[in-house]
Coordinates of C-alpha atoms in Angstrom, one line a residue:
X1 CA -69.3 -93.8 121.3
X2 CA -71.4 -96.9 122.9
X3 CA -69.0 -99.1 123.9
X4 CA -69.9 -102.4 126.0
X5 CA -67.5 -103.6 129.2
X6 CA -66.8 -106.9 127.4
X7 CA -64.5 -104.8 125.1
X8 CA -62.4 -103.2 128.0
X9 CA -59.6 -106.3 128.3
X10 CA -57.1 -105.6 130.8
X11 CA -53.6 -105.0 130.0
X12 CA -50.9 -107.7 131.4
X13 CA -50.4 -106.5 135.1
X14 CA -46.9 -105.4 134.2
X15 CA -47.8 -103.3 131.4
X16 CA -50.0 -101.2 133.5
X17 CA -49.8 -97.0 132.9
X18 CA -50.5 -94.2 134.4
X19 CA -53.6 -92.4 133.3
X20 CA -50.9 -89.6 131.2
X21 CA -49.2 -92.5 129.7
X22 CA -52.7 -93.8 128.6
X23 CA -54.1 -91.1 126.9
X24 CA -50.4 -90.1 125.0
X25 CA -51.7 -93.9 124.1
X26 CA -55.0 -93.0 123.1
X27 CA -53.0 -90.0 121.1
X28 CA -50.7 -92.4 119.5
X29 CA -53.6 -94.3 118.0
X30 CA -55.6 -90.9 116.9
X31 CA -52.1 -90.3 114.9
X32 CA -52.2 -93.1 113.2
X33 CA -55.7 -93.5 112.0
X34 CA -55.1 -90.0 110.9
X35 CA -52.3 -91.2 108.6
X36 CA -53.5 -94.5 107.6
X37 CA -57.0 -92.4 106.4
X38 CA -55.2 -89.3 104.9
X39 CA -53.3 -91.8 102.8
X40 CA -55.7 -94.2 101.8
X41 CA -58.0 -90.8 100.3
X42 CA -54.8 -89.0 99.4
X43 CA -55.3 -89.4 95.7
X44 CA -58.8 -88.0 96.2
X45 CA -57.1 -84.4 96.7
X46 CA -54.3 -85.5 93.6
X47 CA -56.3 -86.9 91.0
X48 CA -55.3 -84.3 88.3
X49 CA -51.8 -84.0 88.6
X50 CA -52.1 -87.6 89.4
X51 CA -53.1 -88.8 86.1
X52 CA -51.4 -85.6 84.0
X53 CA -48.2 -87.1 85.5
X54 CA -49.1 -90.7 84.8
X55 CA -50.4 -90.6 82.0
X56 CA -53.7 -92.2 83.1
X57 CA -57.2 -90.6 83.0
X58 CA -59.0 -89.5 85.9
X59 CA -61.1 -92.4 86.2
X60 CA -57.9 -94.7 85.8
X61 CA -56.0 -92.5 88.7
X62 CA -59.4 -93.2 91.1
X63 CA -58.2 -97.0 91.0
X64 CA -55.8 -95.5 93.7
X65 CA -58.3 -95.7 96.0
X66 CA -60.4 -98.6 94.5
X67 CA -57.0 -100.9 95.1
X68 CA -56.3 -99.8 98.3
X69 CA -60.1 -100.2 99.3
X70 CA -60.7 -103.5 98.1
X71 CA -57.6 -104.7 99.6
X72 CA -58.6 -103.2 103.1
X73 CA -62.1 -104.3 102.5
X74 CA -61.8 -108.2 101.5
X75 CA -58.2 -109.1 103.6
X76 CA -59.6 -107.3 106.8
X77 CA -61.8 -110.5 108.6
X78 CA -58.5 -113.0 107.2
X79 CA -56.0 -111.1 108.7
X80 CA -57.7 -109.8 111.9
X81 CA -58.9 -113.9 112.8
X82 CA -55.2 -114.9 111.7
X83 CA -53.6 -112.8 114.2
X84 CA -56.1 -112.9 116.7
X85 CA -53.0 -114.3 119.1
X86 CA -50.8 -111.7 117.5
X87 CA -49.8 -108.8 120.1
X88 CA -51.7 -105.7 119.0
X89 CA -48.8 -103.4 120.0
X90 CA -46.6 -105.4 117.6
X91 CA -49.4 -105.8 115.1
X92 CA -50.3 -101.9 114.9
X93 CA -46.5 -100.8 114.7
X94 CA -45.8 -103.9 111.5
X95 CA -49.0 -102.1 110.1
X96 CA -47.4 -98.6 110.1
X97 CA -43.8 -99.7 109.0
X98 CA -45.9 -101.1 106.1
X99 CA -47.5 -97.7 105.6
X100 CA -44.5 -95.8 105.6
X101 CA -42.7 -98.1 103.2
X102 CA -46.0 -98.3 101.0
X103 CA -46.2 -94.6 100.9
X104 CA -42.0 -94.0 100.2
X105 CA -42.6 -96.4 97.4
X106 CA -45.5 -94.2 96.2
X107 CA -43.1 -91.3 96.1
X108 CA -40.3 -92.5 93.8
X109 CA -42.6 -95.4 91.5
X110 CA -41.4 -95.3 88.3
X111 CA -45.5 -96.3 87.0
X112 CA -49.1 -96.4 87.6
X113 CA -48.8 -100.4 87.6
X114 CA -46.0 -100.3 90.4
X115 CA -48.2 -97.6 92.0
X116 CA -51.5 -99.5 92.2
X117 CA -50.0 -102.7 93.6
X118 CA -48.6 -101.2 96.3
X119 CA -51.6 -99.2 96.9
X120 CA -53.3 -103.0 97.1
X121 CA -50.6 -103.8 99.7
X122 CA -51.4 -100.5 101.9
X123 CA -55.1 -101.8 101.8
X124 CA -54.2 -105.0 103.8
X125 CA -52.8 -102.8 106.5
X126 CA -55.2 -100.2 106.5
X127 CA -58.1 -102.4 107.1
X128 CA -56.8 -104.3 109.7
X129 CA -56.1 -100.7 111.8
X130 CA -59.4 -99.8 111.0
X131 CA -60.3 -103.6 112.5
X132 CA -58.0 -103.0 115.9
X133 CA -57.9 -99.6 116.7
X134 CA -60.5 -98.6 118.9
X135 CA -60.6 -101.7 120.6
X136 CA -56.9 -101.1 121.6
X137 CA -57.6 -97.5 122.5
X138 CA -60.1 -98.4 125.2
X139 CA -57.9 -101.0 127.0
X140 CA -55.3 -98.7 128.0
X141 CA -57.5 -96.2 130.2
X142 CA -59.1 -96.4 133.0
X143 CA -62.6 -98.7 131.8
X144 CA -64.7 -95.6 133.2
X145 CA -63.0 -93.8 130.2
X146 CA -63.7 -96.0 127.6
X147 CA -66.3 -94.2 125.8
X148 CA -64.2 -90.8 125.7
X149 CA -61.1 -93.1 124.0
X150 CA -63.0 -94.7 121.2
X151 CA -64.5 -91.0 120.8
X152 CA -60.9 -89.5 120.9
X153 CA -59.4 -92.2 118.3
X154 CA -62.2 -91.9 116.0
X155 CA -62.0 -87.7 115.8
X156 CA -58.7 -88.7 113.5
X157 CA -61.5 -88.8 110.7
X158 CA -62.3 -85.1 111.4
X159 CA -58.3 -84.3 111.6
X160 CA -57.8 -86.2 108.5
X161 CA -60.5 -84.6 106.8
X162 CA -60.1 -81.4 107.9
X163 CA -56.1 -81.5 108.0
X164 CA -54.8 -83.9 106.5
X165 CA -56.0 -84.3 103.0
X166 CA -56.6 -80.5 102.6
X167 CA -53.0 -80.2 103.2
X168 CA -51.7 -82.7 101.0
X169 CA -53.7 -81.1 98.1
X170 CA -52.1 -77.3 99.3
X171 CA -48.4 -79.0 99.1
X172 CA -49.1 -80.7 96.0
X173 CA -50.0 -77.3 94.8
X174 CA -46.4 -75.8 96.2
X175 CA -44.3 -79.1 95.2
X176 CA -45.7 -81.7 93.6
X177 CA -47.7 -85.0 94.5
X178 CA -44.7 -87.2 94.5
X179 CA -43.3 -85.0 97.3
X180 CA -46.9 -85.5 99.3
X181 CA -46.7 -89.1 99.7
X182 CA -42.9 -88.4 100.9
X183 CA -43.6 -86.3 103.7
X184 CA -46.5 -89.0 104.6
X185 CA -44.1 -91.7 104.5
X186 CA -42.3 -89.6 107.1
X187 CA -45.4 -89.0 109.0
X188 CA -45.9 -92.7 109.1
X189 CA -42.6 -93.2 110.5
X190 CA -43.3 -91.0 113.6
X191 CA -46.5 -92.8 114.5
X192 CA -44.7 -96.0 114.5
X193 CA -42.4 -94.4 116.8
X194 CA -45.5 -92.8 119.2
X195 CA -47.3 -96.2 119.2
X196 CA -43.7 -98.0 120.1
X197 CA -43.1 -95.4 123.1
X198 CA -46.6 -94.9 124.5
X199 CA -48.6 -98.0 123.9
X200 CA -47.7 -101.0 126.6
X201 CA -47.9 -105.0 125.6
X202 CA -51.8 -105.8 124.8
X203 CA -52.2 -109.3 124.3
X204 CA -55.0 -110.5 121.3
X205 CA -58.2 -109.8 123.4
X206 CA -61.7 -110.3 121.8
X207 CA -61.1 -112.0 118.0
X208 CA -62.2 -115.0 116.9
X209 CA -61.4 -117.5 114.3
X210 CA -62.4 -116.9 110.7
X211 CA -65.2 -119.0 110.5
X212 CA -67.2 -117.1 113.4
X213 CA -66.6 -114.5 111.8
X214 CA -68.3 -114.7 108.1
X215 CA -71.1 -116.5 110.3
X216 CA -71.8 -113.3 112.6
X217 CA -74.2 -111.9 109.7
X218 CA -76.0 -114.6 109.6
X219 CA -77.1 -115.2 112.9
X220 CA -77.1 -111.6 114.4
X221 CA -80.0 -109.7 112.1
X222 CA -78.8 -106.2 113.5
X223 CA -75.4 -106.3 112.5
X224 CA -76.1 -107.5 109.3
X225 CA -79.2 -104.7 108.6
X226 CA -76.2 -102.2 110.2
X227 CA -73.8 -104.1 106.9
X228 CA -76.4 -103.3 103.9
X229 CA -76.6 -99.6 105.0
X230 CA -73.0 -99.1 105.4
X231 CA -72.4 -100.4 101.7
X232 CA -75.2 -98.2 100.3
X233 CA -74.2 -95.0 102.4
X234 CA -70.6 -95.9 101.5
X235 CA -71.2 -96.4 98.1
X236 CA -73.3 -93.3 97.1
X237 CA -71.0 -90.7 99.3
X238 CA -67.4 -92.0 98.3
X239 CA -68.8 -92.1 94.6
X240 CA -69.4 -88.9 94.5
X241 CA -66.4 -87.6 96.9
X242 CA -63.4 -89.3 95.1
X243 CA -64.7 -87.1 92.2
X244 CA -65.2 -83.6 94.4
X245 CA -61.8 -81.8 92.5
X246 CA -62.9 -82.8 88.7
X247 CA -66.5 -81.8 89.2
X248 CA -65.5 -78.6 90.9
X249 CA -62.8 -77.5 88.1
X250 CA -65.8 -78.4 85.2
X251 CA -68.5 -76.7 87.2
X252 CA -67.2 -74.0 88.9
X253 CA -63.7 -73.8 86.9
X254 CA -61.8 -74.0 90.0
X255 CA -58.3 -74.1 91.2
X256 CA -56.3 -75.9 93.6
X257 CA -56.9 -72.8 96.4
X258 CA -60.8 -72.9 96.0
X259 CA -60.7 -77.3 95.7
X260 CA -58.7 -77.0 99.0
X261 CA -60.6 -74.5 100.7
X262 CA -63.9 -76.7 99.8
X263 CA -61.8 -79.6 101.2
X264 CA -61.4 -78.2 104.1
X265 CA -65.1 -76.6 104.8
X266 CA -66.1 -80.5 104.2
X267 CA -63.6 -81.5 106.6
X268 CA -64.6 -78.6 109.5
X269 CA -68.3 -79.5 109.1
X270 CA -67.8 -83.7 109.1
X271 CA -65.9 -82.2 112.8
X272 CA -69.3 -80.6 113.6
X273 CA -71.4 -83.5 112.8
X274 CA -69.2 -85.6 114.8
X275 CA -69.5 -83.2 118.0
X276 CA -73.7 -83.0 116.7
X277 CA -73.7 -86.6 116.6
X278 CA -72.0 -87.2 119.8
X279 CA -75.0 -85.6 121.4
X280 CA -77.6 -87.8 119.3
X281 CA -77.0 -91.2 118.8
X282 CA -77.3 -91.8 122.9
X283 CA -80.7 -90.6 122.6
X284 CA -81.6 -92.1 118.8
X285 CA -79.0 -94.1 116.8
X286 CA -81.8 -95.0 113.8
X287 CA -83.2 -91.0 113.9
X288 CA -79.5 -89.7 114.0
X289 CA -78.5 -91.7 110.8
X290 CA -81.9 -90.8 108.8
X291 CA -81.5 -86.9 109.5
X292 CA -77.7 -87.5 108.6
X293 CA -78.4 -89.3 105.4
X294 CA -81.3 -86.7 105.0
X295 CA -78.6 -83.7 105.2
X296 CA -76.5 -85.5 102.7
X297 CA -78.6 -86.1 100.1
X298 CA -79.9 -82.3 100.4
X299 CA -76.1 -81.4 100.2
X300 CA -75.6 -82.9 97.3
X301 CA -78.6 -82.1 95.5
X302 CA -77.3 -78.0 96.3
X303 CA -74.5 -78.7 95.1
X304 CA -76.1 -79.8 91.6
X305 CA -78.1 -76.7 91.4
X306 CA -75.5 -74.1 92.7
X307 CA -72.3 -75.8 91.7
X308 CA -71.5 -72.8 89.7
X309 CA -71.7 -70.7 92.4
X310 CA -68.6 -70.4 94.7
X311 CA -71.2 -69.4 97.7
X312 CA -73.1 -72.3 96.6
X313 CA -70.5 -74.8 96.8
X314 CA -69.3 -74.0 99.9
X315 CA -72.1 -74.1 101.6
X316 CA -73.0 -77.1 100.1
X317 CA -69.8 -79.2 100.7
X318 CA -70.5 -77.5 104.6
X319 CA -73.9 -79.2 104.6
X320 CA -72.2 -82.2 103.1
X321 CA -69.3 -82.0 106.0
X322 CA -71.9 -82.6 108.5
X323 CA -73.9 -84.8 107.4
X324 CA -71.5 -87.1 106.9
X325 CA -69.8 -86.5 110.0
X326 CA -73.5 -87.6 112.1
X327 CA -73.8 -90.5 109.3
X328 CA -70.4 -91.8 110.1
X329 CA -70.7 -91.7 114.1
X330 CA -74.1 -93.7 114.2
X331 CA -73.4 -96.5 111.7
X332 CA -70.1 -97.2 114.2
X333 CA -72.4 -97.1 117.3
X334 CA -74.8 -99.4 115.5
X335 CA -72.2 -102.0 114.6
X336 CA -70.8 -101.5 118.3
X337 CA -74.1 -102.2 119.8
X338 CA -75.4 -104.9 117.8
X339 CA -72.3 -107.2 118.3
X340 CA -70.8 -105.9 121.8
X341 CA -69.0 -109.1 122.6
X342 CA -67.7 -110.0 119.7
X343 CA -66.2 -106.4 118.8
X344 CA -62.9 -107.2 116.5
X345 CA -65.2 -109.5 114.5
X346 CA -67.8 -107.3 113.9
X347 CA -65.6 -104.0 112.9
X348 CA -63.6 -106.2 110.8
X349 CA -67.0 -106.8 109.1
X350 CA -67.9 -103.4 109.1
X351 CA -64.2 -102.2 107.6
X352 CA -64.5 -105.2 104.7
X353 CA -68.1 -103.6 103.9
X354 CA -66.9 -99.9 104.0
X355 CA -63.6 -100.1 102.5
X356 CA -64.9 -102.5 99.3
X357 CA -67.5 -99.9 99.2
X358 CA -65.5 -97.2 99.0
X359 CA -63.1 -99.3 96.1
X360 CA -66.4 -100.0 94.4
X361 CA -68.0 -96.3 94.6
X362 CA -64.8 -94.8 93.6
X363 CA -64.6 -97.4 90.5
X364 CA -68.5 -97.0 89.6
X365 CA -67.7 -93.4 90.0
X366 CA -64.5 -93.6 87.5
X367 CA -66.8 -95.3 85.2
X368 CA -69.4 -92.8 85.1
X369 CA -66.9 -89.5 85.1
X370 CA -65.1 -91.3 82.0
X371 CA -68.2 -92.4 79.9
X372 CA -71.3 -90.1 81.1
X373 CA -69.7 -87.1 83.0
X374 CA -68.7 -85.5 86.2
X375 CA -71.9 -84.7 87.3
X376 CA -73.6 -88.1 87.0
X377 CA -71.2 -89.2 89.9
X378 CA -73.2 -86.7 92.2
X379 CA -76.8 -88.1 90.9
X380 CA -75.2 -91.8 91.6
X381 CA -74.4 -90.3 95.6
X382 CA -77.6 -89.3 95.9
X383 CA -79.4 -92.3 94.7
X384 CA -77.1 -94.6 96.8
X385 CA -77.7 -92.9 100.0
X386 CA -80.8 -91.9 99.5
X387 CA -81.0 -96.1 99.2
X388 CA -79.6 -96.6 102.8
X389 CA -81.8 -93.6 104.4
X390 CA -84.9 -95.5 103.2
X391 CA -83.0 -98.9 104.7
X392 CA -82.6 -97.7 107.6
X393 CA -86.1 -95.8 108.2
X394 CA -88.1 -99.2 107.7
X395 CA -86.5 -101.2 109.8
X396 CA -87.7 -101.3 113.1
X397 CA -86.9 -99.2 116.4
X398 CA -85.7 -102.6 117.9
X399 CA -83.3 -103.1 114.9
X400 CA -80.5 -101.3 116.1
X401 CA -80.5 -100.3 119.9
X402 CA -78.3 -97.5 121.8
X403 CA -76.5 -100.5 123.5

């Protein structure tokens, strides 16, 4: 991660740690993205049995994530400037009783329509993590380690990806999905209790008013270029993912043990392309997210042609894995770099672009799996990010820096 000094606020002077208390900190924070992420693509894992149970189609069960994304998406640059006095200890741990709550509800909802609005609720909170939690990572090590922090936190999308959702489609498969979001409600619960024992007071450091924030786009040119390829990227690649488990069981006729085995290859390889990217995007941020976007667009077009093949798929959904995981790493050292000193602002841009694009790929995807097929969702990923590869490789070298 490229991560500028002006981000590194100090801690109060009694709040200080120790360098082990810091980084069981740093681990605190990993946790939670890893629960507020595994629950926020939860349904991606669940969306047969999800809408068997309901009584919902498949396209209807995907508004699971649509609500929570648009909700994390379009609340995230409110919320963040409205608390920007708010202390982020006490702000992160509200965030995951809300979580917990939000996913115990989940559990025991009678109905989709109970369901879906508290779904929208989670959204709020998710986005505003996604908004705060790197930023709070990085204060509470030493400033020399700042880099290694944010890189820590953000590995939680690799956990998640690779653990996390994986897992909750295997216990669906040995329970039942109600009993999923249960033990995530409890999972919530014990990050609140991490972030409450490890984390020390951090005063609001770094956020501005609501106003400077909506006006960032407009007067810094990288961030906003950094914006329109996040919701293209976004866009084609959670179209196509939300719908991974329908297009697998018409394609290849798989089960839930070969869905979560390709799950989890996606989730091992987005690990790789973090550790691949990691190496990359200090030497090229704009080539690291063209070969990225590259990959992905290759790995779904394999997908198409060998989909009936189990070989093929894994392989493909490997290719896919690491793609995404290089993608992912250089469009959040873009947005770091092109708006260094106003950091909360700028990722609560960047989490109101990528989460309403993930709401709005997973409903354009819904739309398309209901009326045209399965497989158009794939052609729709490869079109969209195929769309923000060709963004990104005309604009210019100065564009975008390192940072």
């Amino acid at each position: 991660m490229t991560v500028q000094e002006e981000t590194h606020a100090p801690v109060e002077p009694e709040s200080q740690l120790t360098p082990t208390r810091g980084w069981l900190g740093v681990a605190a924070i990993t946790a939670s993205l890893f629960v507020f992420l595994t629950t926020e693509l939860m349904p991606i894992g669940l969306l047969t049995p999800l809408s068997d149970s309901l009584g919902v189609s498949v396209g209807t069960a995907g508004l699971m994530v649509t609500a929570q994304g648009v909700a994390a998406g379009l609340g995230v640059p409110f919320i963040v400037a409205w608390t920007r006095r708010v202390n982020r200890r006490r702000l992160l741990t509200t965030l995951l009783a809300v979580l917990a709550v939000g996913n115990l509800v989940t559990s025991i909802a009678p109905n989709y329509p109970l369901i879906l609005g508290t779904r929208l609720l989670m959204g709020f909170v998710s986005g505003v993590f996604w908004a705060i939690g790197v930023s709070m990572a990085i204060r509470i090590v030493p400033e020399r380690h700042a880099n290694r922090a944010a890189a820590v936190v953000m590995s939680g999308i690799s956990i998640a990806t690779v653990v996390g959702i994986p897992l909750g489609t295997l216990l669906e498969g040995a329970t039942d999905w109600r009993t999923t979001f249960l033990i995530w409600a409890g999972l919530s619960a014990l990050a609140l209790l991490a972030v409450a024992l490890t984390i020390p007071s951090l005063p609001s450091s770094n956020a501005v008013s609501v106003r400077e924030v909506f006006g960032l786009p407009a007067t810094n040119v990288p961030l906003r270029v950094v914006l329109v390829m996040v919701v293209f990227f976004v866009l084609g690649h959670f179209g196509a993912y939300t719908f991974v488990r329908p297009y697998l069981e018409d394609t290849a006729d798989a089960g839930v043990g070969f869905v979560t085995v390709a799950l989890i290859v996606f989730g091992v390889g987005g690990a790789i392309g973090n550790f691949v990217g990691g190496q990359t995007v200090g030497r090229s941020l704009r080539g690291s997210f063209v070969l990225g976007g590259l990959l992905l667009v290759a790995a779904l077009v394999m997908l198409l042609a060998l989909g009936t093949s189990d070989v093929g798929v894994i392989v493909a959904m490997a290719l896919w894995g690491i793609a995404f995981g290089v993608v992912q790493l250089s469009q959040i050292n873009m947005t770091l770099a092109a708006a260094p000193q106003t950091f909360e602002a700028a990722m609560s841009l960047n989490t109101m672009a990528y989460n309403t694009c993930i709401a709005l790929g997973a409903l354009a995807g819904g739309l398309f799996a209901d009326h045209v097929g399965v497989t158009s969702v794939v052609w729709f990923g490869i079109v969209l990010v195929a769309a923000s590869v060709l963004l990104r490789a005309a604009t210019g070298r100065r564009t975008v820096s390192a940072g």
